[in-house]
Amino acid sequence: MKPLYYTLFLVIFSSVHYFVICQNVPSSRSSQASTLVGTRLYFFGGGASTEVWYLDLSNSFNISTPPWHNDIVMPVGYSFGTSCLSPIDNSTIYLIGGRTWMANTGNYLYLTSVYKFNSKTSQWTTPTINNFNYNFTTRNEIQAVINNNGKIFVFGGTNFNSQTILYYNDMNVLDITTMTWSTLNQSQSYITNVDYTATLLPNGNIAYVGGRSISSSKVVNITDMAKIQIFDTKSYTWSIKVMYTINIISDNNYT
Ligand SMILES: *[C@@H]1O[C@H](CO)[C@@H](O)[C@H](O)[C@H]1NC(C)=O
Ligand SMILES: *[C@@H]1O[C@H](CO)[C@@H](O)[C@H](O)[C@H]1NC(C)=O
Ligand SMILES: *[C@@H]1O[C@H](CO)[C@@H](O)[C@H](O)[C@H]1NC(C)=O
Ligand SMILES: *[C@@H]1O[C@H](CO)[C@@H](O)[C@H](O)[C@H]1NC(C)=O
Ligand SMILES: *[C@@H]1O[C@H](CO)[C@@H](O)[C@H](O)[C@H]1NC(C)=O
């Protein structure tokens, strides 16, 4: 019996081993960028990783075995950047800003480009951009939104290239139809600079919620959730909306 037992053990053990090797699961990571393309939810980088993974959402799945797939790696390691999908072809993804790392070495690269990923052909390119603002180099902790005309809006962010941390409140715009960059200088000071969420509303306004901001006295504060910065993508103007708390009263109080 004993040899049979060992043989069975060996068979079971090696099949488990085999299963583990074949299972496609990304290692732990944070600060990756993500974009949904059809039924594929892509993740780019994270830490100093160059990896690209997507979750196939075309069918329901058991969350203990998510359907992960690898794609072609990025030209650089990538984190704290932002990505968005072209509404012109619904398949090209643009990655903007972020911290970049030399592939396979993990050495920090003092550069920021725009990377373009064709999700149909799994090809990476570094497009040439007209009028690129080199102040944007190493800009990170940002969120991009893209409108239906192919204009990407990226507000503020911070640098990641020196001992002096700079917080920006400029609005950088990349028009992907002409590959032209423009920077709008802000004269007013705004409540949020970095780590906010950015949401394009149906009326063409972008709502910036939460995040961190820096004052003229260089104090970094967490943004008040009751104040929401609005950027109008038609007039290129800013406003602040102050929210009020409404306490939800249970139905019983009305009877
Ligand atoms: C999901 O997978 C786990 C682990 O294999 C299993 O224990 C569980 O029963 C599965 N759940 C469903 C709903 O199939
Ligand atoms: C892209 O997707 C949007 C939303 O699903 C759709 O309205 C639009 O027609 C699509 N455009 C192309 C070129 O497929
Ligand atoms: C670049 O940044 C410097 C210092 O932060 C600022 O004075 C300058 O106006 C910026 N240039 C552009 C083109 O935004
Ligand atoms: C922003 O300010 C910088 C420095 O003053 C200037 O070079 C740049 O042209 C300005 N950009 C715009 C869009 O006004
Ligand atoms: C930062 O937040 C603290 C606590 O809410 C507040 O007292 C302080 O005035 C804020 N500072 C600035 C510069 O907004």
XYZ file of C-alpha atoms and ligand atoms in Angstrom:
325
model
C 0.000 0.000 0.000
C 2.764 2.367 0.924
C 4.378 2.712 -2.522
C 0.939 3.265 -4.034
C 0.219 5.930 -1.432
C 3.488 7.703 -2.266
C 2.801 7.447 -5.970
C -0.637 8.964 -5.505
C 0.854 11.677 -3.323
C 3.431 12.432 -5.987
C 0.805 12.597 -8.729
C -1.439 14.891 -6.693
C 1.475 17.022 -5.546
C 2.905 17.452 -9.035
C -0.482 18.267 -10.534
C -1.000 20.948 -7.875
C 2.456 22.239 -8.652
C 1.680 22.190 -12.350
C -1.569 24.054 -11.735
C 0.225 26.755 -9.729
C 2.793 27.298 -12.483
C 0.113 27.553 -15.145
C -2.095 29.907 -13.204
C -1.762 33.439 -14.535
C -1.829 35.735 -11.532
C -0.038 39.079 -11.201
C 2.196 39.559 -8.160
C 1.101 42.067 -5.480
C 1.333 45.689 -6.612
C 0.000 49.204 -6.123
C -0.242 52.544 -7.972
C -0.914 50.940 -11.355
C -3.018 52.686 -14.007
C -6.205 51.086 -15.334
C -8.537 51.430 -18.299
C -11.604 49.498 -19.404
C -11.639 48.555 -23.108
C -14.833 46.758 -24.057
C -14.879 43.750 -21.704
C -11.153 43.933 -20.876
C -10.079 45.769 -17.751
C -6.390 46.611 -18.282
C -3.796 47.321 -15.591
C -0.475 48.958 -16.432
C 2.634 48.668 -14.266
C 2.375 49.173 -10.516
C 5.512 49.655 -8.399
C 8.388 49.529 -10.894
C 6.660 46.836 -12.958
C 6.518 46.923 -16.752
C 3.725 44.342 -16.803
C 0.381 44.710 -18.489
C -2.493 42.542 -17.309
C -6.133 42.475 -18.137
C -9.141 40.861 -16.560
C -11.501 39.295 -19.048
C -14.987 40.448 -18.022
C -16.819 38.877 -20.964
C -18.157 36.069 -18.739
C -18.963 35.821 -15.063
C -16.234 34.171 -12.991
C -15.407 32.859 -9.550
C -13.647 35.745 -7.749
C -11.188 33.289 -6.170
C -9.857 32.525 -9.670
C -10.074 35.815 -11.624
C -9.427 35.401 -15.378
C -6.099 37.262 -15.598
C -4.219 37.507 -18.891
C -0.779 38.995 -19.595
C -0.235 41.367 -22.451
C 2.892 42.823 -24.018
C 5.006 44.646 -21.404
C 5.448 48.429 -21.329
C 8.690 50.053 -22.564
C 9.278 51.262 -18.959
C 8.287 50.365 -15.413
C 5.301 52.506 -14.510
C 3.443 53.822 -11.445
C 1.456 56.829 -10.168
C 0.461 57.764 -13.730
C -2.886 57.818 -15.459
C -4.413 56.233 -18.547
C -7.426 56.776 -20.767
C -9.085 55.255 -23.810
C -9.355 57.027 -27.152
C -13.028 57.631 -28.006
C -11.968 57.947 -31.661
C -11.210 54.212 -32.088
C -12.188 52.764 -28.661
C -9.018 50.670 -28.696
C -5.977 52.945 -28.237
C -4.957 53.681 -24.653
C -2.841 56.699 -23.686
C -0.677 56.648 -20.556
C 0.310 60.066 -19.290
C 2.692 61.257 -16.597
C 3.698 58.923 -13.806
C 6.940 57.638 -12.376
C 8.940 55.625 -14.883
C 11.597 52.998 -14.230
C 14.122 51.376 -16.542
C 12.828 47.960 -17.588
C 14.524 44.995 -15.864
C 16.713 47.169 -13.615
C 14.146 49.168 -11.662
C 16.358 52.295 -11.909
C 14.309 55.481 -11.757
C 14.088 57.366 -15.049
C 13.842 61.121 -14.847
C 11.473 61.340 -17.743
C 7.817 61.383 -18.567
C 6.487 60.653 -21.969
C 3.163 59.774 -23.307
C 2.887 56.098 -24.158
C 0.382 54.740 -26.597
C -0.903 51.169 -26.465
C -2.874 49.633 -29.292
C -4.985 47.055 -27.441
C -5.983 45.330 -30.707
C -2.406 44.602 -31.832
C -0.708 44.813 -28.390
C 1.785 47.372 -29.715
C 3.483 50.099 -27.714
C 4.619 53.371 -29.269
C 6.000 56.630 -27.895
C 4.239 59.273 -29.961
C 5.869 62.556 -30.946
C 4.016 65.420 -29.282
C 3.965 68.971 -30.594
C 4.652 71.684 -28.029
C 5.201 69.269 -25.130
C 5.633 71.170 -21.838
C 8.842 69.850 -20.274
C 7.599 71.114 -16.892
C 5.326 68.117 -17.050
C 8.321 65.747 -16.833
C 8.021 63.396 -13.805
C 4.514 64.726 -13.072
C 2.601 62.127 -11.081
C -0.318 61.476 -8.694
C -2.747 62.735 -11.317
C -5.919 61.574 -13.078
C -6.690 62.185 -16.734
C -10.064 62.431 -18.391
C -10.691 62.404 -22.135
C -13.644 64.010 -23.886
C -15.476 62.783 -26.998
C -13.326 65.023 -29.238
C -10.125 63.318 -28.091
C -8.866 65.993 -25.721
C -7.125 64.663 -22.622
C -7.217 66.944 -19.562
C -4.663 66.450 -16.773
C -4.732 68.829 -13.822
C -1.921 69.602 -11.377
C 0.113 66.788 -9.929
C 3.484 66.803 -8.239
C 7.028 66.219 -9.475
C 9.139 63.213 -8.565
C 12.621 64.329 -9.477
C 14.273 66.268 -6.686
C 14.403 66.953 -2.977
C 12.046 69.865 -3.521
C 8.511 68.653 -3.977
C 6.560 70.948 -6.264
C 2.778 70.917 -6.457
C 1.294 72.228 -9.693
C -2.084 73.760 -10.442
C -1.815 74.011 -14.212
C -4.150 72.258 -16.642
C -2.364 70.269 -19.336
C -4.316 69.359 -22.423
C -3.286 66.813 -25.061
C -5.333 66.753 -28.233
C -4.846 63.217 -29.591
C -6.273 64.146 -33.005
C -3.336 66.517 -33.642
C -0.951 65.235 -30.926
C -0.614 68.804 -29.666
C 0.052 69.723 -26.058
C -1.066 72.922 -24.360
C -0.715 74.181 -20.797
C -3.159 76.598 -19.227
C -1.593 78.664 -16.477
C -3.818 79.285 -13.508
C -3.890 82.637 -11.814
C -6.201 81.636 -9.009
C -5.299 79.104 -6.384
C -7.318 75.955 -6.225
C -8.137 73.648 -3.392
C -6.851 70.442 -4.951
C -3.541 69.663 -6.615
C -2.860 65.931 -6.364
C -4.399 62.544 -5.616
C -7.917 63.701 -6.464
C -10.505 61.861 -8.543
C -11.433 63.406 -11.891
C -14.816 62.701 -13.478
C -16.081 64.051 -16.789
C -19.771 64.920 -16.452
C -22.228 64.770 -19.387
C -22.339 68.612 -19.540
C -18.597 68.782 -20.320
C -17.517 69.791 -16.819
C -14.833 67.887 -14.955
C -15.457 67.399 -11.236
C -12.325 67.153 -9.080
C -13.085 65.612 -5.724
C -10.829 65.041 -2.715
C -7.059 64.868 -2.914
C -4.369 67.001 -1.335
C -3.478 70.629 -1.845
C -0.693 72.973 -0.905
C -1.194 76.494 0.400
C 0.993 79.552 -0.232
C 2.542 78.860 3.185
C 3.515 75.384 1.876
C 1.097 73.530 4.125
C -0.205 70.357 2.523
C -3.814 69.707 3.482
C -6.282 66.994 2.645
C -9.030 68.487 0.477
C -12.362 69.306 2.067
C -14.929 66.932 0.503
C -17.592 69.636 0.734
C -15.746 71.766 -1.858
C -15.645 70.424 -5.388
C -13.554 72.046 -8.099
C -15.206 72.215 -11.475
C -13.335 72.745 -14.744
C -15.493 73.673 -17.719
C -13.931 72.026 -20.809
C -15.919 74.347 -23.128
C -14.926 77.726 -21.662
C -11.718 76.515 -19.933
C -12.798 78.186 -16.691
C -12.766 77.009 -13.087
C -15.357 77.276 -10.371
C -15.884 75.808 -6.933
C -19.107 74.183 -5.833
C -19.801 74.047 -2.129
C -21.778 71.009 -1.045
C -24.166 70.891 1.866
C -24.824 67.869 3.992
C -28.370 66.575 3.813
C -29.285 64.269 6.633
C -31.454 61.429 5.441
C -34.488 61.230 7.713
C -36.282 57.924 7.960
C -39.857 57.660 6.623
C -41.165 57.241 10.149
C -40.462 60.896 10.900
C -43.020 61.992 8.302
C -45.911 59.939 9.661
C -14.942 29.407 -6.129
O -13.695 28.759 -6.023
C -13.394 28.321 -4.707
C -11.962 27.794 -4.697
O -11.718 26.946 -5.775
C -14.415 27.276 -4.294
O -14.158 26.854 -2.969
C -15.814 27.879 -4.369
O -16.762 26.905 -4.090
C -16.064 28.463 -5.754
N -17.342 29.152 -5.735
C -18.267 28.962 -6.657
C -19.513 29.767 -6.490
O -18.110 28.171 -7.577
C -16.908 54.006 -28.952
O -17.715 53.636 -27.838
C -18.767 54.530 -27.611
C -19.446 54.116 -26.319
O -19.705 52.757 -26.291
C -19.711 54.554 -28.802
O -20.742 55.488 -28.588
C -18.916 54.962 -30.045
O -19.747 54.884 -31.182
C -17.714 54.056 -30.229
N -16.901 54.559 -31.323
C -16.278 53.764 -32.177
C -15.456 54.426 -33.222
O -16.373 52.541 -32.128
C 7.554 75.702 -15.385
O 7.662 75.701 -13.964
C 8.244 76.886 -13.455
C 8.462 76.698 -11.973
O 7.539 75.869 -11.399
C 7.327 78.062 -13.769
O 7.872 79.249 -13.285
C 7.139 78.146 -15.283
O 6.189 79.148 -15.578
C 6.654 76.834 -15.855
N 6.638 76.881 -17.321
C 5.591 76.470 -18.044
C 5.756 76.515 -19.522
O 4.554 76.065 -17.540
C 2.493 79.674 -18.941
O 3.557 80.401 -18.331
C 4.835 80.181 -18.915
C 5.870 80.925 -18.108
O 5.439 82.202 -17.782
C 4.832 80.605 -20.374
O 6.077 80.273 -20.945
C 3.730 79.844 -21.090
O 3.646 80.293 -22.411
C 2.390 80.043 -20.407
N 1.391 79.208 -21.050
C 0.213 79.660 -21.445
C -0.682 78.664 -22.090
O -0.144 80.822 -21.273
C -5.327 72.736 6.916
O -6.289 71.981 7.639
C -6.372 72.366 9.005
C -7.304 71.382 9.694
O -8.511 71.249 9.001
C -6.874 73.791 9.087
O -6.911 74.196 10.450
C -5.912 74.695 8.344
O -6.420 76.002 8.309
C -5.723 74.204 6.926
N -4.684 75.002 6.318
C -4.831 75.539 5.110
C -3.634 76.310 4.642
O -5.821 75.405 4.449
